[in-house]
Coordinates of C-alpha atoms and ligand atoms in Angstrom, one line a residue:
M1 CA -92.5 37.1 -79.3
K2 CA -90.0 34.2 -78.8
Q3 CA -88.0 36.3 -76.4
E4 CA -91.1 37.0 -74.4
T5 CA -91.9 33.3 -74.0
K6 CA -88.3 32.8 -72.8
K7 CA -88.7 35.6 -70.3
T8 CA -91.8 33.9 -68.8
E9 CA -90.0 30.6 -68.5
V10 CA -87.1 32.2 -66.6
K11 CA -89.6 33.9 -64.3
Q12 CA -91.3 30.6 -63.5
E13 CA -88.0 28.8 -62.7
K14 CA -88.2 27.6 -59.1
I15 CA -85.7 28.5 -56.4
T16 CA -85.0 26.3 -53.4
I17 CA -83.9 27.6 -50.0
S18 CA -82.1 25.0 -47.9
V19 CA -81.1 25.5 -44.3
I20 CA -78.9 22.7 -43.1
K21 CA -77.3 22.8 -39.7
A22 CA -75.2 20.7 -37.4
D23 CA -73.3 21.0 -34.1
I24 CA -69.8 20.0 -35.3
G25 CA -68.1 21.3 -32.2
G26 CA -68.5 23.9 -29.5
Y27 CA -66.3 26.8 -28.4
V28 CA -66.1 26.9 -25.3
G29 CA -68.0 23.8 -24.2
H30 CA -71.4 24.0 -25.9
S31 CA -71.7 27.8 -25.7
S32 CA -70.6 29.1 -29.1
S33 CA -68.8 28.4 -32.4
H34 CA -65.2 29.1 -33.3
P35 CA -64.7 31.8 -36.0
E36 CA -62.3 29.6 -38.0
I37 CA -65.0 27.0 -38.4
L38 CA -67.3 29.7 -39.9
E39 CA -64.5 30.9 -42.2
K40 CA -63.9 27.3 -43.4
A41 CA -67.6 26.7 -44.1
R42 CA -67.8 30.0 -46.0
A43 CA -64.7 29.1 -48.2
L44 CA -66.3 25.7 -49.0
L45 CA -69.6 27.2 -50.0
A46 CA -68.0 30.0 -52.0
K47 CA -66.3 27.3 -54.0
A48 CA -69.6 25.5 -54.6
Q49 CA -71.1 28.9 -55.7
K50 CA -68.3 29.4 -58.1
E51 CA -68.9 25.9 -59.5
K52 CA -72.6 27.0 -59.9
L53 CA -73.9 24.2 -57.6
I54 CA -75.6 26.9 -55.4
V55 CA -76.8 30.3 -56.4
D56 CA -75.9 32.0 -53.1
F57 CA -75.3 31.2 -49.4
C58 CA -75.0 32.7 -45.9
V59 CA -73.0 30.9 -43.1
T60 CA -73.7 31.8 -39.5
S61 CA -73.9 30.2 -36.1
C62 CA -76.4 30.0 -33.3
G63 CA -74.6 29.0 -30.1
D64 CA -72.7 25.8 -31.0
D65 CA -74.6 25.1 -34.2
L66 CA -73.1 25.8 -37.6
E67 CA -75.9 27.1 -39.9
L68 CA -75.7 26.8 -43.7
I69 CA -78.3 28.9 -45.5
M70 CA -78.2 28.1 -49.3
S71 CA -80.3 29.1 -52.4
H72 CA -80.1 26.8 -55.4
R73 CA -82.1 25.3 -58.3
K74 CA -81.8 21.6 -57.4
G75 CA -85.1 21.2 -55.5
C76 CA -85.7 19.8 -52.0
D77 CA -83.9 16.7 -50.9
A78 CA -81.3 17.1 -53.6
K79 CA -78.4 14.7 -53.2
Q80 CA -75.9 17.2 -54.4
I81 CA -76.9 19.9 -51.9
H82 CA -77.2 17.5 -49.0
G83 CA -73.8 16.0 -50.1
L84 CA -72.3 19.5 -50.1
A85 CA -73.6 20.2 -46.6
W86 CA -72.2 16.9 -45.4
E87 CA -68.8 17.7 -46.9
V88 CA -68.8 21.1 -45.2
F89 CA -69.7 19.5 -41.9
E90 CA -67.0 16.8 -42.3
E91 CA -64.3 19.3 -43.2
C92 CA -65.3 21.6 -40.4
T93 CA -65.3 18.6 -38.0
A94 CA -61.7 17.9 -39.0
L95 CA -60.8 21.5 -38.1
A96 CA -62.8 21.3 -34.9
K97 CA -60.9 18.1 -34.0
K98 CA -57.6 19.9 -34.7
L99 CA -58.7 22.8 -32.4
K100 CA -60.0 20.2 -29.9
L101 CA -63.3 22.0 -29.8
Y102 CA -65.9 20.4 -27.5
G103 CA -68.0 17.5 -28.9
A104 CA -66.3 17.8 -32.3
G105 CA -68.5 16.1 -34.9
Q106 CA -71.2 15.3 -32.3
D107 CA -74.0 15.6 -34.9
L108 CA -72.4 13.5 -37.6
L109 CA -73.7 10.1 -36.6
S110 CA -72.5 8.2 -39.6
D111 CA -69.0 7.8 -41.2
S112 CA -70.4 8.0 -44.7
F113 CA -73.0 10.0 -46.6
S114 CA -75.9 8.1 -47.9
G115 CA -77.6 10.6 -50.2
N116 CA -79.7 12.6 -47.7
V117 CA -78.6 14.1 -44.4
K118 CA -82.0 13.5 -42.7
G119 CA -81.6 11.1 -39.9
M120 CA -77.8 11.3 -39.9
G121 CA -77.7 14.0 -37.2
P122 CA -78.0 17.4 -39.0
G123 CA -81.3 19.4 -39.1
V124 CA -82.8 20.4 -42.4
A125 CA -85.5 22.8 -43.5
E126 CA -86.1 23.3 -47.2
M127 CA -88.7 24.9 -49.4
E128 CA -89.0 25.3 -53.2
F129 CA -91.1 28.1 -54.8
V130 CA -91.4 30.5 -57.7
E131 CA -89.7 33.8 -56.5
R132 CA -92.3 36.6 -56.2
K133 CA -91.9 40.1 -57.4
S134 CA -90.4 40.8 -54.0
E135 CA -89.6 37.8 -51.7
P136 CA -88.9 38.6 -48.1
F137 CA -88.3 35.7 -45.8
I138 CA -86.9 34.9 -42.3
V139 CA -84.7 32.1 -41.2
F140 CA -85.1 31.3 -37.5
M141 CA -82.4 29.3 -35.8
G142 CA -82.6 27.9 -32.2
D143 CA -80.0 26.6 -29.8
K144 CA -80.6 24.5 -26.6
C145 CA -84.1 23.7 -27.6
A146 CA -86.1 20.9 -29.2
P147 CA -88.1 21.2 -32.5
G148 CA -91.4 21.7 -30.7
A149 CA -90.1 25.2 -30.0
W150 CA -91.7 26.4 -33.2
N151 CA -95.2 25.1 -32.5
F152 CA -96.2 28.1 -30.4
P153 CA -94.9 30.9 -32.7
L154 CA -96.2 29.1 -35.9
F155 CA -99.6 28.9 -34.4
K156 CA -99.5 32.5 -33.4
I157 CA -98.2 33.7 -36.8
F158 CA -100.6 31.8 -39.0
A159 CA -103.7 31.2 -36.9
D160 CA -104.0 33.7 -34.0
P161 CA -105.7 37.0 -34.9
F162 CA -104.5 38.5 -31.7
N163 CA -101.0 38.2 -33.1
T164 CA -101.7 38.5 -36.8
I165 CA -104.2 41.2 -37.6
G166 CA -103.8 40.4 -41.3
L167 CA -106.0 37.3 -40.7
I168 CA -108.8 39.7 -40.0
I169 CA -108.3 42.7 -42.2
D170 CA -106.2 41.6 -45.2
P171 CA -108.6 40.0 -47.8
S172 CA -105.7 37.9 -49.1
M173 CA -105.2 36.2 -45.7
H174 CA -108.7 36.1 -44.5
D175 CA -109.2 32.4 -45.7
G176 CA -106.6 31.2 -43.2
F177 CA -103.9 28.6 -43.6
K178 CA -103.2 24.8 -43.6
F179 CA -100.9 23.2 -41.1
E180 CA -98.9 20.0 -41.8
V181 CA -98.5 18.3 -38.4
H182 CA -96.2 15.3 -37.8
D183 CA -96.5 12.7 -35.1
I184 CA -92.8 12.5 -34.7
K185 CA -92.6 9.2 -33.0
S186 CA -94.6 7.4 -35.8
D187 CA -95.2 7.8 -39.5
K188 CA -98.5 9.7 -39.2
N189 CA -98.9 13.1 -40.7
F190 CA -102.0 15.3 -40.6
I191 CA -103.1 18.4 -42.6
L192 CA -105.4 20.7 -40.5
A193 CA -107.0 23.9 -41.8
T194 CA -107.5 27.1 -39.7
P195 CA -109.6 28.8 -38.6
E196 CA -112.1 25.9 -39.1
E197 CA -110.1 23.1 -37.4
M198 CA -108.3 25.3 -34.9
Y199 CA -109.3 23.3 -31.8
D200 CA -108.3 20.0 -33.4
L201 CA -105.0 21.6 -34.3
L202 CA -104.4 22.8 -30.8
V203 CA -105.1 19.5 -29.1
L204 CA -102.2 18.1 -31.1
I205 CA -99.6 20.8 -31.3
G206 CA -100.1 21.8 -27.6
S207 CA -98.2 18.6 -27.0
A208 CA -94.9 19.8 -28.7
E209 CA -93.0 16.7 -27.7
N210 CA -95.3 14.5 -29.8
Y211 CA -96.8 16.6 -32.5
I212 CA -94.8 19.1 -34.4
I213 CA -95.7 21.6 -37.2
K214 CA -93.6 20.6 -40.2
A215 CA -95.0 23.1 -42.7
V216 CA -97.7 25.8 -43.3
Y217 CA -99.4 26.4 -46.6
T218 CA -101.8 28.9 -47.9
K219 CA -105.3 27.5 -48.7
K220 CA -104.2 27.6 -52.4
G221 CA -101.3 25.3 -51.5
E222 CA -98.4 27.8 -51.7
I223 CA -95.6 27.0 -49.2
A224 CA -95.4 29.6 -46.4
A225 CA -93.2 28.0 -43.7
V226 CA -91.2 24.9 -43.1
S227 CA -89.3 23.6 -40.1
S228 CA -86.5 21.2 -39.6
T229 CA -88.8 18.9 -37.7
Q230 CA -88.5 15.3 -38.8
K231 CA -89.5 11.9 -37.7
L232 CA -87.1 10.9 -35.0
Y233 CA -84.6 8.2 -36.2
L234 CA -83.4 5.6 -33.8
I235 CA -79.7 5.6 -34.5
A236 CA -76.9 4.4 -32.2
G237 CA -79.6 3.3 -29.7
R238 CA -81.1 6.7 -29.2
Y239 CA -83.5 9.0 -31.1
V240 CA -81.7 11.7 -33.1
G241 CA -82.5 14.7 -35.3
K242 CA -84.4 16.5 -32.6
D243 CA -82.2 19.3 -31.3
D244 CA -81.7 23.0 -32.0
P245 CA -84.2 23.4 -34.9
V246 CA -84.4 25.9 -37.8
L247 CA -87.4 27.4 -39.5
I248 CA -88.0 29.3 -42.7
V249 CA -91.0 31.6 -43.0
R250 CA -92.0 33.6 -46.2
S251 CA -93.5 37.0 -45.7
Q252 CA -95.7 39.8 -46.9
A253 CA -98.2 40.3 -49.8
G254 CA -100.8 37.7 -48.7
L255 CA -98.5 36.1 -46.1
P256 CA -98.0 37.4 -42.6
A257 CA -96.0 40.7 -42.4
I258 CA -92.4 40.6 -41.1
G259 CA -93.7 42.2 -37.9
E260 CA -96.4 39.6 -37.5
I261 CA -93.9 36.9 -37.9
L262 CA -91.5 38.3 -35.3
E263 CA -94.3 39.3 -32.8
P264 CA -94.8 35.9 -31.0
F265 CA -91.1 36.0 -29.9
A266 CA -91.8 39.1 -27.8
F267 CA -93.2 36.5 -25.4
P268 CA -90.3 34.2 -24.3
H269 CA -92.4 30.9 -24.1
L270 CA -91.1 27.9 -22.3
V271 CA -89.4 25.2 -24.4
T272 CA -87.6 22.0 -23.6
G273 CA -83.8 21.9 -23.8
W274 CA -81.4 24.0 -21.9
M275 CA -78.9 22.3 -19.6
R276 CA -78.3 18.7 -20.7
G277 CA -81.4 18.9 -22.9
S278 CA -83.4 18.1 -19.8
H279 CA -85.0 21.3 -18.7
Y280 CA -87.8 23.7 -19.4
G281 CA -86.6 27.3 -20.0
P282 CA -87.7 30.5 -21.8
L283 CA -86.8 31.0 -25.4
M284 CA -84.8 34.2 -25.5
P285 CA -84.7 36.2 -28.8
T286 CA -81.3 37.7 -29.4
S287 CA -79.0 39.1 -32.1
Q288 CA -76.7 36.6 -33.6
K289 CA -73.8 38.2 -31.6
Q290 CA -75.7 37.5 -28.3
A291 CA -76.6 33.9 -29.2
N292 CA -73.9 32.3 -27.0
P293 CA -75.9 30.4 -24.3
S294 CA -73.7 30.4 -21.2
R295 CA -75.9 30.6 -18.1
F296 CA -76.6 26.9 -17.1
D297 CA -75.9 26.3 -20.8
G298 CA -78.7 28.6 -21.8
P299 CA -81.3 29.9 -21.5
P300 CA -82.4 28.6 -24.9
R301 CA -81.8 31.1 -27.8
V302 CA -83.5 32.0 -31.0
I303 CA -82.1 34.2 -33.7
A304 CA -83.8 35.5 -36.9
Y305 CA -82.0 36.3 -40.1
G306 CA -84.1 38.2 -42.7
F307 CA -83.4 38.2 -46.4
Q308 CA -84.8 39.5 -49.6
L309 CA -84.4 37.2 -52.6
A310 CA -83.3 38.7 -55.8
N311 CA -83.2 36.1 -58.6
G312 CA -82.0 33.6 -56.1
K313 CA -79.4 35.9 -54.5
L314 CA -79.7 36.3 -50.7
I315 CA -79.9 40.0 -50.1
G316 CA -79.1 40.2 -46.4
P317 CA -78.9 39.0 -43.7
R318 CA -80.7 41.5 -41.5
D319 CA -80.4 40.5 -37.9
M320 CA -84.0 40.9 -37.0
F321 CA -83.8 40.5 -33.2
D322 CA -81.1 43.2 -33.0
D323 CA -83.7 45.6 -32.0
P324 CA -84.5 47.3 -28.7
S325 CA -88.1 46.4 -29.1
F326 CA -87.0 42.8 -28.0
D327 CA -85.1 44.1 -24.9
Y328 CA -88.2 43.5 -22.7
A329 CA -88.5 39.9 -24.0
R330 CA -84.9 39.4 -23.1
Y331 CA -85.5 40.9 -19.7
E332 CA -88.5 38.7 -19.2
A333 CA -86.6 35.7 -20.3
N334 CA -84.0 36.4 -17.7
R335 CA -86.6 36.9 -15.0
I336 CA -88.3 33.6 -16.0
A337 CA -84.9 31.9 -16.1
N338 CA -84.3 32.9 -12.5
Y339 CA -87.7 31.6 -11.5
M340 CA -87.3 28.3 -13.3
R341 CA -83.7 27.9 -12.0
A342 CA -84.9 28.3 -8.4
H343 CA -86.6 24.9 -8.8
G344 CA -83.2 23.3 -9.2
P345 CA -83.6 19.5 -9.9
F346 CA -87.3 19.6 -9.4
E347 CA -90.0 19.4 -12.1
P348 CA -91.3 21.4 -13.8
H349 CA -87.9 23.0 -14.4
R350 CA -86.4 19.5 -14.9
L351 CA -88.2 17.6 -17.6
P352 CA -90.4 14.6 -16.7
L353 CA -88.4 11.3 -16.6
P354 CA -89.2 10.0 -20.2
E355 CA -88.1 13.3 -21.8
M356 CA -84.7 13.8 -20.2
E357 CA -81.6 13.4 -22.3
Y358 CA -79.5 12.3 -19.4
T359 CA -80.6 10.1 -16.5
T360 CA -79.2 8.0 -13.7
L361 CA -82.5 6.5 -12.8
P362 CA -81.9 2.9 -13.9
E363 CA -78.6 2.7 -11.9
V364 CA -80.2 4.4 -8.8
L365 CA -83.2 2.0 -8.9
K366 CA -80.9 -1.0 -9.3
K367 CA -78.8 0.1 -6.4
L368 CA -81.9 0.6 -4.2
Q369 CA -83.3 -2.8 -5.3
E370 CA -80.3 -4.5 -3.8
R371 CA -81.1 -2.8 -0.5
I372 CA -84.7 -3.9 -0.2
K373 CA -85.1 -6.0 2.9
Ligands
LIG1 C1 -77.6 20.9 -24.2 C2 -76.1 20.7 -24.2 C3 -75.3 20.9 -22.9 C4 -74.7 19.6 -22.5 C5 -73.9 19.8 -21.2 C6 -73.2 18.6 -20.7 O1 -78.1 20.7 -25.4 O2 -75.5 20.4 -25.2 O3 -76.1 21.5 -21.9 O4 -75.6 18.6 -22.4 O5 -72.9 20.8 -21.3 O6 -72.4 18.2 -21.7 P1 -71.4 16.9 -21.7 O7 -72.3 15.7 -21.3 O8 -70.9 16.8 -23.1 O9 -70.4 17.2 -20.6
LIG2 MG1 -72.8 21.0 -28.6
LIG3 MG1 -76.6 23.4 -30.1

């Protein structure tokens, strides 16, 4: 009897998935990551695993971003886990500097760790839950795009019956979901439920530069998805914490099926980012191997790593876009890339003035001012 109680307790123990990422240096330029950096990160996380700080880990890269996927029992926002990620980024930055990689340490905006990496440059998506009988989930990682990139697919996955047939025919999904939306330039957050508040939701998230989906919950309050979206922090005179986002989505048995989660990416929708973070371009789904944005520093990329959790162990990854059924999306993305590129420096390829990461406008206006007769 006693043993049985113990068994139940172990079963209820929560697991946390933390995906923490940073661009600590590009190889070559901003196009990819150096293999030695990944090896170094793996060695450091293997040490942390041996010391039982984390249960398991997977290190990968999407373009110039170093991605740390970790499972552990410390909960979200745990100082030890964020501290570990910060240490990995610092050590990898030191190596990146030695190799003179491009923009070494570009996402580490502070010299010292303050307890939580949020607002210090790196991106973070974390969720804590009780592991189900079988727990499939996908980690999406983007490069050369802003966090608003997930609004469109998250809406399709959890609220659009033309994408997710489960919303119509699976009794356990028929109630719909709840979306947590952040107004990223202020402190305001909203919870909106679908299908009943679908139009209200769309008027917000259709503006992906202002309103971003942070998380999705079942109507019972179970976490289903979480993104690395965060309020933008004004550091060093500019807003940070907005580039190259990650997203975790749990799947199956009352949540969208793996195929329903991947389906929106068959349409390479336009996102902000690409060259100099100042252009609209199609989000191209590729295998991890092909996530090395090179043409005009792009086009923007998304990769998807699938895992099964087994008592906290990450069984995987499976490279989900390494599949010919996404060939057409890649072809379409290239076609759209051609079309957008043909606009050169004109909107709507180039972003509107307030959204551009680089600008010469103040200097140009000043120079012209001096010429007014
Ligand atoms: C986009 C990106 C690149 C750079 C571009 C210029 O997110 O990182 O497109 O903006 O290569 O880089 P710098 O200014 O470092 O020469
Ligand atoms: Mg870079
Ligand atoms: Mg990047």
